[in-house]
Amino acid sequence: MSRSLYWKITSPVLLIALVGTLSVSLAAPYLLEWFVTQTAVDNAQQQAATFRNIRNYYSEQVVAKVTGSGGFNVMADHQLSAEGVPVPATFLIEMVDYDKPQELVMTDLISPYPFKNRIERKMDEYQKRAWKAVQANPDEFYVELLEQDGKMMVRAAQADRLNAPACVACHNNHPTSLKRDWKLGDVRGLLEVSTVVDGWLERGVWISRTLSGVTLLAFALVMLVNFRVARQVSEPLNRISGSLRSLSRGEDRGLSPEDYQYQEVESLADAFNGFSEKERERKQLAHKVEMLAYTDPLTQLANRTGFQQELDKRMSESAERQALVRIWLVDVDHFRDINDTLGYEVGDKVLGLLAEALQRTLPADTLLARLGEDEFGVLLDVAADTAEWSGLEYMAEQVQQAVSEHLQVAGRTLKLTASVGAACSSHDAENGQELILQANIALHQAKALGRNRAVIHSPELSAAVTQRVELVHDMHNGLELGEFVPFYQPQFDLQTGALIGAEALMRWQRKDGSLMPPGMFIPVAEQSSLIVPMGAQIMENACRDCQAWQAEGLEGIRVAVNVSSVQFADDDLVALTRAVLEKTGLQPALLELEVTESGLLAEVDEVIASLQKLHELGIELALDDFGTGYSSLSYLKTLPVDRLKIDREFVRDLLNSSDDQAILRMIVELGKQLNLKILAEGVEEAEQLALLKASGCQEVQGFYYAKPLPLNEFIEYAKNYSVAETTV
Ligand code: C2E
Ligand code: CA
Ligand code: CA
C-alpha cells in the first residue's frame, strides 16, 4: 500500500516542526545555563585579570617604592600601624571588600594558609572543592552554578600564584605566616569571582520561551502553507484519478475547468481532459457503429440483431423482473408481389409506411424491429401475473389492422394483409432464440392456414411441428425403402358397366406393417416438396403395373395417377412423364394424370403450356375434385383436359339436394359442350349410381364397386369382374 502524496508532503514538515519545537524547548534551558555560566566565567576571568593587574601594579609601583623609602612598613595587618601599608594580598582583599560593591559580582581572595590576623577566614565548601581542583589544574577556572542563599550563582575560581620573588620572600618571612617554604610560582590561594545570575536566568527564560513560541509559530505557519500546498496538489490528483476511475467504469465525468494553481497539475488535468474528450469521441463512434450494426437503415427500426439482443436481455432478466416476454412476428402477405410488380423503390416506401403505421399503433414501451425483407418483430413484456392469453390476441389484431391501413404509394392505394405468429415466454422458452422459434412456428401455421391471420403459439403447435419434422424424416426413409405404393380403385363406364381403368392412390406401407392413408402424410409431403420424388415413384409403379395388366388379360385398362400442384410447379413433370412412359413401355393413351383446379390457378399461362405438352405426349388429363373449387367456366374451355372428375363431396349430397342435381345436369351438359368425359367419384349407393346414370354421367368409381385395392387384389378383382353383376 503506497502512502498518499498528501501525507508524503506534509508529514516530514510536521515531523520537523514537532522535533524542532520540542528540541528548542528542551534544549533552551541547557543552552541558557551554558550561556549564563559561560558569560559569568568570561566576566570572572576578566575581573580576575583586572584584580591581578591591580595587585601587580600595586606590588611593583607602590609596595616596591614604599619598601625602598623606609618611611612605611609593608604589613599584612597595616591597620594597626600609622606607617603600615598593606601587603599586595591584603590590599587586594581589602579592596574587594572595601565597598562591597554591587551585590551581583563578588570577588574573594582566600587561602588555606592565612596570616594570623585573618585566621578566622575559612574556605566554604565550594572553595574547598575549587582548591582541590586548582591543585591539579592551576591554570583553569573552576566553575560551578549553584544555589546559595536563595540565589543562583556562578562561582569561578582560579589559582592565585606567588609570581614575584618579593612575594615569596614576604610569605616565607612574615612573622604570622603559617607556611614558610614557598617557592616562586606556588599556588598560594584562590582568586574567586562569583556572579549572581538570577536576573540573567530570568531574562534567559523569557528569551527561551519567546524563542520557543516564535519557533512554534513559525513552524505552524510553515505547516499551514505546507498543508495548503499539499492539498492543492493532492486534491486535483484525487479528482483526476476519480474521474479516470469512473471513465474506466464507462461513466463520463470530465473535469470542470478550474484554477489548478500549479502548472504540473494543470497540465495533467489538461491531458486528462484531452484523453476523456478522445474517449468521448471514441464512445460516440462506437455507439454509432453499434447503432449501425443494430439498426435497419431503411426504417430506422432495430434490425434482427438488435431485436434478438434486446429479446435475449429481457428473457434473461424476466425471472428477476417477474415479467413475461411476448413477441409477435409479422409477415406481410405477398409482399414480393409489390417488389415484382411495382419495383423495389415502391416496395421500400411501403415498408417505411408500414413501419410508421405499426409504430403509431403500438404502445410506447414496445420494441418494433424489422427482422427481414417484409418481416417485422414486436417485443413487449408484461407482468408475470398477466393472464396468459390476455393481450396476445389483442396486440396481434392491432398489428394486423395497422398493416391493413390503406397506403398511398406512387399514386396508388394499396391494402395489404399480414400473417402474425405470437409467442409468450410462459411456454417453456428458455431463451430468446427458443421464443423466436415458437413464434415462427405460429407464423408458419398462420401462413399455412391461408395467411391474413394470427396464430398464437401453443405447446400443441410445437408438438405438431415436431411430429411433422419426424414425419418428414420417416418419409425420407420410406422413400428410399420404396414404402410408398399405389393401391388401385377401379373405374367403370356407367352406360356399359365395363371396367375401364383404375385410379392409383398412394399408400404408405410401413415396415411395421401399418398402412397409412395419404391424407395423413401428403400435405406434409407437399410442404416439404417430398411429394415430387414420391409422386414420381407412384407414377412409375402405376405405369409398370398397368403395363403388366395388359399382358395379363386386362387389355385396355387405363391407370390414372394423381399429380400434386407442387409437382406441377416443378418443371420436370413433362420430362418425368415422358421418361416413365419410355421406361415402362406403357402406351401413353393408357395413362391419365389427375390435376386439381387449385394446382392450376397459380400461373395460368404456364400451366396451360405444361398441360399442352403433357397432352402432346398422348396421355389423358383429368380435372380432379371438380365442383369444389371456384371453377371458372371461361378458362375451363382453354384447358387441354379430357375428363372432369366430380368430387365425391358433391356426390354424397346428391340424393338430398335438388340444387346439386341441377348442377350435376349442368356439368354433364358442359361436358357434352366441351367434349369432356364426366366421371363421378365416391359413389357408394345404388341410388346415387342410378341418378348419375339418369343424368347422363358417363363414368364412375366408388366404394359401391370397390375400395382402393392392393395390386394383386385389384388384378384378381378385375379378372373376376363381369358386367352383369353391377348393371343397374
Ligand atoms: P382424390 O384424388 O379425390 O381420391 C379419391 C379419394 O376418395 C381416395 O381417398 C379414395 O379412397 C376415396 N374414395 C373413393 N371412393 C370413395 C367412396 O365411395 N366413398 C368415400 N368416402 N371415399 C371414397 P384416398 O385414397 O384416401 O386419397 C385421398 C387423396 O389423397 C386423394 O383424393 C388425392 O388427392 C390424394 N392422393 C392419393 N394418392 C395420391 C398420389 O399418388 N399423389 C398425389 N399427389 N395425391 C394423391
Ligand atoms: Ca384423384
Ligand atoms: Ca377427387
PDB file of C-alpha atoms and ligand atoms in Angstrom, residues 503 505 562 594 624-625 645 681, ligand 2:
ATOM      1  CA  GLU A 503     -57.040 -44.661 -60.083  1.00  0.00           C
ATOM      2  CA  LEU A 505     -53.997 -43.963 -54.799  1.00  0.00           C
ATOM      3  CA  ASN A 562     -52.732 -38.023 -59.116  1.00  0.00           C
ATOM      4  CA  GLU A 594     -55.304 -36.052 -62.495  1.00  0.00           C
ATOM      5  CA  ASP A 624     -59.892 -33.666 -60.247  1.00  0.00           C
ATOM      6  CA  ASP A 625     -62.276 -32.566 -57.489  1.00  0.00           C
ATOM      7  CA  LYS A 645     -63.983 -35.775 -62.043  1.00  0.00           C
ATOM      8  CA  GLU A 681     -66.249 -40.441 -57.732  1.00  0.00           C
TER       9      GLU A 681
HETATM   10 CA    CA B   2     -57.857 -38.272 -57.730  1.00  0.00          CA
END
